[in-house]
Amino acid sequence: MAAGTEQDERVDVPPPPAPRGGRHPVAAAVSLFGELLITAGLVLGLFVVYSLWWTNVLADREADKQGNTVRDRWAGGPGALDTRDGIGFLHVPAMKNGEVLVGKGTGTTRLNSGVAGYYTDPVKSALPSDPTGNFALAAHRDGHGAKFHNIDKVKKGDAVVFETRDTWYVYKVYATLPQTSKFNVDAIAAVPEESGVKKPGRYITLTTCTPVYTSNYRYIVWGELVRTEKVDRDRTKPAELR
């Protein structure tokens, strides 16, 4: 009888059976943890998109609606100051954010609607038409319209213009403060001495959160009124806005 070859004598050994119940418990736990991390990442990503993009979309829509309401009322001719929907529009060319409607108060409801607000608390803001005082404003830097997002682009000598129904108020920036405490109410005082001024005048102060994407501190810009111009029939803009 002929001897079998080595290949004939080889016996295939089947692989060991898989553990009952599927994957090893450790592997299953690691897989589950990974899936949870991916889910958490997706949820966090969606929240960031909502906070930094979608809230801007909603706020811009609401701000446009409110702004149109104000301008429609202005079209009716001269009238008393209306603080319900907005008193006027802020123009800061250095921020490249177009016009910003300004209304009364700096609460969440006001600022989240994509506008700026003038302070009523803890310090009462003056209005531009007052003979002296500080027209102190706040707006979001990120989310909800982010109207003051580019406040760091505003430099000494830049123009800040406030438009009302019948008057253009032209201010010139004379000082900035990149970071200060959120509790620093002296920055919005009637005479903001921290900015370098010592006597009553007609000032404007812009405030917002800093650093970007946080609310730990406040960024401040101070300006002083240099002139006013009457609004003509065509609402011709001051030279600083052309």
mmCIF file of C-alpha atoms in Angstrom, residues 20-226:
data_model
loop_
_atom_site.group_PDB
_atom_site.id
_atom_site.type_symbol
_atom_site.label_atom_id
_atom_site.label_comp_id
_atom_site.label_asym_id
_atom_site.label_seq_id
_atom_site.Cartn_x
_atom_site.Cartn_y
_atom_site.Cartn_z
ATOM 1 C CA ARG A 20 -21.982 32.410 23.833
ATOM 2 C CA GLY A 21 -23.932 35.649 23.777
ATOM 3 C CA GLY A 22 -21.938 37.374 20.979
ATOM 4 C CA ARG A 23 -18.932 39.685 21.549
ATOM 5 C CA HIS A 24 -16.707 39.663 24.572
ATOM 6 C CA PRO A 25 -18.175 41.906 27.336
ATOM 7 C CA VAL A 26 -15.163 44.240 27.293
ATOM 8 C CA ALA A 27 -15.391 44.697 23.524
ATOM 9 C CA ALA A 28 -19.112 45.338 23.773
ATOM 10 C CA ALA A 29 -18.576 47.942 26.506
ATOM 11 C CA VAL A 30 -15.877 49.731 24.502
ATOM 12 C CA SER A 31 -18.120 49.772 21.424
ATOM 13 C CA LEU A 32 -21.050 51.166 23.410
ATOM 14 C CA PHE A 33 -18.842 53.856 24.971
ATOM 15 C CA GLY A 34 -17.612 54.857 21.527
ATOM 16 C CA GLU A 35 -21.156 55.150 20.225
ATOM 17 C CA LEU A 36 -22.106 57.311 23.199
ATOM 18 C CA LEU A 37 -19.137 59.599 22.527
ATOM 19 C CA ILE A 38 -20.144 59.965 18.878
ATOM 20 C CA THR A 39 -23.730 60.762 19.895
ATOM 21 C CA ALA A 40 -22.552 63.289 22.475
ATOM 22 C CA GLY A 41 -20.305 64.900 19.868
ATOM 23 C CA LEU A 42 -23.177 65.196 17.414
ATOM 24 C CA VAL A 43 -25.437 66.740 20.069
ATOM 25 C CA LEU A 44 -22.705 69.209 21.066
ATOM 26 C CA GLY A 45 -22.082 70.080 17.430
ATOM 27 C CA LEU A 46 -25.776 70.727 16.842
ATOM 28 C CA PHE A 47 -25.896 72.919 19.944
ATOM 29 C CA VAL A 48 -22.947 74.968 18.697
ATOM 30 C CA VAL A 49 -24.611 75.363 15.300
ATOM 31 C CA TYR A 50 -27.812 76.464 17.021
ATOM 32 C CA SER A 51 -26.045 78.903 19.340
ATOM 33 C CA LEU A 52 -23.696 80.503 16.829
ATOM 34 C CA TRP A 53 -25.640 80.305 13.586
ATOM 35 C CA TRP A 54 -29.341 79.584 13.896
ATOM 36 C CA THR A 55 -29.871 82.096 16.731
ATOM 37 C CA ASN A 56 -28.264 84.675 14.437
ATOM 38 C CA VAL A 57 -30.713 83.808 11.681
ATOM 39 C CA LEU A 58 -33.719 84.118 13.989
ATOM 40 C CA ALA A 59 -32.416 87.300 15.617
ATOM 41 C CA ASP A 60 -31.692 88.966 12.276
ATOM 42 C CA ARG A 61 -35.218 88.210 11.089
ATOM 43 C CA GLU A 62 -36.717 89.718 14.235
ATOM 44 C CA ALA A 63 -34.400 92.737 14.112
ATOM 45 C CA ASP A 64 -35.350 93.397 10.484
ATOM 46 C CA LYS A 65 -39.017 93.173 11.406
ATOM 47 C CA GLN A 66 -38.619 95.623 14.293
ATOM 48 C CA GLY A 67 -36.460 97.934 12.191
ATOM 49 C CA ASN A 68 -39.043 98.054 9.430
ATOM 50 C CA THR A 69 -41.720 98.906 11.986
ATOM 51 C CA VAL A 70 -39.662 101.832 13.271
ATOM 52 C CA ARG A 71 -38.932 103.183 9.788
ATOM 53 C CA ASP A 72 -42.587 102.853 8.803
ATOM 54 C CA ARG A 73 -43.514 105.025 11.767
ATOM 55 C CA TRP A 74 -40.840 107.545 10.859
ATOM 56 C CA ALA A 75 -42.303 107.800 7.386
ATOM 57 C CA GLY A 76 -45.352 109.403 8.957
ATOM 58 C CA GLY A 77 -43.316 112.499 9.764
ATOM 59 C CA PRO A 78 -42.014 114.045 12.998
ATOM 60 C CA GLY A 79 -43.362 112.664 16.233
ATOM 61 C CA ALA A 80 -42.642 111.945 19.869
ATOM 62 C CA LEU A 81 -39.821 109.585 20.873
ATOM 63 C CA ASP A 82 -41.078 105.998 20.786
ATOM 64 C CA THR A 83 -39.173 103.657 23.121
ATOM 65 C CA ARG A 84 -41.432 100.669 22.545
ATOM 66 C CA ASP A 85 -39.926 99.287 19.331
ATOM 67 C CA GLY A 86 -36.736 101.298 19.019
ATOM 68 C CA ILE A 87 -35.410 104.831 19.227
ATOM 69 C CA GLY A 88 -33.006 104.769 16.295
ATOM 70 C CA PHE A 89 -30.207 103.011 14.449
ATOM 71 C CA LEU A 90 -26.526 102.692 15.325
ATOM 72 C CA HIS A 91 -23.986 102.802 12.487
ATOM 73 C CA VAL A 92 -20.361 101.781 13.148
ATOM 74 C CA PRO A 93 -18.486 101.478 9.820
ATOM 75 C CA ALA A 94 -15.483 99.762 11.438
ATOM 76 C CA MET A 95 -17.677 96.875 12.599
ATOM 77 C CA LYS A 96 -19.060 96.308 9.068
ATOM 78 C CA ASN A 97 -22.377 95.101 10.457
ATOM 79 C CA GLY A 98 -24.785 97.509 8.824
ATOM 80 C CA GLU A 99 -27.299 99.389 10.913
ATOM 81 C CA VAL A 100 -28.264 98.169 14.382
ATOM 82 C CA LEU A 101 -31.637 98.985 15.857
ATOM 83 C CA VAL A 102 -31.413 100.363 19.399
ATOM 84 C CA GLY A 103 -34.169 99.924 21.946
ATOM 85 C CA LYS A 104 -34.749 100.492 25.624
ATOM 86 C CA GLY A 105 -33.143 98.094 28.107
ATOM 87 C CA THR A 106 -30.396 95.471 28.055
ATOM 88 C CA GLY A 107 -32.377 92.443 29.232
ATOM 89 C CA THR A 108 -32.262 89.056 27.528
ATOM 90 C CA THR A 109 -35.524 89.577 25.666
ATOM 91 C CA ARG A 110 -34.273 92.826 24.157
ATOM 92 C CA LEU A 111 -30.762 91.739 23.179
ATOM 93 C CA ASN A 112 -31.722 88.245 21.992
ATOM 94 C CA SER A 113 -33.927 89.823 19.337
ATOM 95 C CA GLY A 114 -30.828 90.939 17.437
ATOM 96 C CA VAL A 115 -30.738 94.582 18.506
ATOM 97 C CA ALA A 116 -28.716 96.754 20.870
ATOM 98 C CA GLY A 117 -30.188 98.230 24.018
ATOM 99 C CA TYR A 118 -29.418 101.272 26.136
ATOM 100 C CA TYR A 119 -28.937 100.784 29.866
ATOM 101 C CA THR A 120 -31.689 101.461 32.371
ATOM 102 C CA ASP A 121 -29.952 99.536 35.169
ATOM 103 C CA PRO A 122 -27.634 99.588 37.130
ATOM 104 C CA VAL A 123 -26.844 102.999 35.609
ATOM 105 C CA LYS A 124 -29.472 104.945 33.708
ATOM 106 C CA SER A 125 -28.232 105.889 30.266
ATOM 107 C CA ALA A 126 -28.648 109.341 28.828
ATOM 108 C CA LEU A 127 -30.192 109.693 25.381
ATOM 109 C CA PRO A 128 -28.343 111.334 22.474
ATOM 110 C CA SER A 129 -30.629 114.371 22.619
ATOM 111 C CA ASP A 130 -29.800 115.087 26.273
ATOM 112 C CA PRO A 131 -27.556 118.146 26.824
ATOM 113 C CA THR A 132 -25.037 116.015 28.756
ATOM 114 C CA GLY A 133 -24.637 112.379 29.683
ATOM 115 C CA ASN A 134 -23.483 108.993 28.441
ATOM 116 C CA PHE A 135 -25.522 107.109 25.842
ATOM 117 C CA ALA A 136 -24.456 103.613 26.997
ATOM 118 C CA LEU A 137 -25.318 100.599 24.852
ATOM 119 C CA ALA A 138 -24.954 96.819 24.967
ATOM 120 C CA ALA A 139 -25.340 94.064 22.361
ATOM 121 C CA HIS A 140 -24.305 90.455 21.924
ATOM 122 C CA ARG A 141 -20.901 89.603 20.531
ATOM 123 C CA ASP A 142 -21.781 86.036 19.535
ATOM 124 C CA GLY A 143 -25.146 84.459 18.809
ATOM 125 C CA HIS A 144 -28.509 86.216 18.744
ATOM 126 C CA GLY A 145 -27.437 88.511 15.937
ATOM 127 C CA ALA A 146 -23.890 89.148 17.243
ATOM 128 C CA LYS A 147 -24.227 92.853 16.436
ATOM 129 C CA PHE A 148 -21.031 93.796 18.295
ATOM 130 C CA HIS A 149 -18.969 90.802 17.121
ATOM 131 C CA ASN A 150 -16.340 93.041 15.480
ATOM 132 C CA ILE A 151 -16.078 95.557 18.296
ATOM 133 C CA ASP A 152 -12.326 94.863 18.462
ATOM 134 C CA LYS A 153 -12.023 96.412 14.983
ATOM 135 C CA VAL A 154 -13.110 99.818 16.313
ATOM 136 C CA LYS A 155 -10.129 102.089 16.931
ATOM 137 C CA LYS A 156 -9.461 105.569 18.247
ATOM 138 C CA GLY A 157 -10.612 108.165 15.739
ATOM 139 C CA ASP A 158 -13.287 105.953 14.151
ATOM 140 C CA ALA A 159 -16.798 107.264 13.626
ATOM 141 C CA VAL A 160 -19.899 106.071 15.470
ATOM 142 C CA VAL A 161 -23.166 107.487 14.144
ATOM 143 C CA PHE A 162 -26.609 107.294 15.705
ATOM 144 C CA GLU A 163 -29.642 107.927 13.532
ATOM 145 C CA THR A 164 -32.992 109.079 14.894
ATOM 146 C CA ARG A 165 -36.166 110.183 13.158
ATOM 147 C CA ASP A 166 -34.922 113.752 12.704
ATOM 148 C CA THR A 167 -31.215 113.906 13.662
ATOM 149 C CA TRP A 168 -27.877 112.308 12.901
ATOM 150 C CA TYR A 169 -25.551 112.213 15.941
ATOM 151 C CA VAL A 170 -21.908 111.845 14.916
ATOM 152 C CA TYR A 171 -19.453 110.633 17.559
ATOM 153 C CA LYS A 172 -15.705 110.083 17.409
ATOM 154 C CA VAL A 173 -14.064 107.209 19.302
ATOM 155 C CA TYR A 174 -11.471 108.488 21.741
ATOM 156 C CA ALA A 175 -10.713 105.429 23.899
ATOM 157 C CA THR A 176 -11.187 101.655 24.115
ATOM 158 C CA LEU A 177 -10.838 99.118 26.925
ATOM 159 C CA PRO A 178 -10.321 95.559 25.617
ATOM 160 C CA GLN A 179 -11.108 93.879 28.937
ATOM 161 C CA THR A 180 -12.711 94.858 32.208
ATOM 162 C CA SER A 181 -14.897 93.280 34.879
ATOM 163 C CA LYS A 182 -18.540 92.629 34.001
ATOM 164 C CA PHE A 183 -19.337 94.478 37.251
ATOM 165 C CA ASN A 184 -17.477 97.651 36.236
ATOM 166 C CA VAL A 185 -20.380 100.126 36.205
ATOM 167 C CA ASP A 186 -17.981 103.092 36.130
ATOM 168 C CA ALA A 187 -17.453 102.361 32.432
ATOM 169 C CA ILE A 188 -21.024 103.477 31.692
ATOM 170 C CA ALA A 189 -21.206 106.346 34.178
ATOM 171 C CA ALA A 190 -22.503 109.740 33.054
ATOM 172 C CA VAL A 191 -18.885 110.916 33.101
ATOM 173 C CA PRO A 192 -16.837 107.785 32.330
ATOM 174 C CA GLU A 193 -13.634 108.933 33.999
ATOM 175 C CA GLU A 194 -11.988 105.566 33.341
ATOM 176 C CA SER A 195 -11.916 106.585 29.682
ATOM 177 C CA GLY A 196 -9.873 109.688 30.479
ATOM 178 C CA VAL A 197 -12.586 112.374 30.543
ATOM 179 C CA LYS A 198 -13.143 114.463 33.658
ATOM 180 C CA LYS A 199 -16.145 116.668 32.960
ATOM 181 C CA PRO A 200 -19.717 116.283 31.704
ATOM 182 C CA GLY A 201 -20.131 115.964 27.961
ATOM 183 C CA ARG A 202 -22.137 114.075 25.362
ATOM 184 C CA TYR A 203 -20.636 110.615 25.260
ATOM 185 C CA ILE A 204 -21.484 107.231 23.783
ATOM 186 C CA THR A 205 -20.320 103.891 25.193
ATOM 187 C CA LEU A 206 -20.504 100.502 23.467
ATOM 188 C CA THR A 207 -20.222 97.395 25.643
ATOM 189 C CA THR A 208 -20.203 93.662 24.921
ATOM 190 C CA CYS A 209 -18.821 90.368 26.219
ATOM 191 C CA THR A 210 -15.209 89.295 25.788
ATOM 192 C CA PRO A 211 -13.261 87.120 24.987
ATOM 193 C CA VAL A 212 -15.144 85.841 21.960
ATOM 194 C CA TYR A 213 -17.583 83.004 22.773
ATOM 195 C CA THR A 214 -17.488 83.799 26.497
ATOM 196 C CA SER A 215 -19.090 86.270 28.875
ATOM 197 C CA ASN A 216 -16.304 86.475 31.444
ATOM 198 C CA TYR A 217 -15.410 90.136 30.865
ATOM 199 C CA ARG A 218 -16.576 93.241 29.020
ATOM 200 C CA TYR A 219 -15.093 95.081 26.028
ATOM 201 C CA ILE A 220 -15.660 98.852 26.061
ATOM 202 C CA VAL A 221 -15.550 101.553 23.367
ATOM 203 C CA TRP A 222 -16.018 105.246 24.246
ATOM 204 C CA GLY A 223 -16.871 108.074 21.890
ATOM 205 C CA GLU A 224 -17.712 111.768 22.173
ATOM 206 C CA LEU A 225 -20.213 113.770 20.141
ATOM 207 C CA VAL A 226 -18.543 115.994 17.550
#
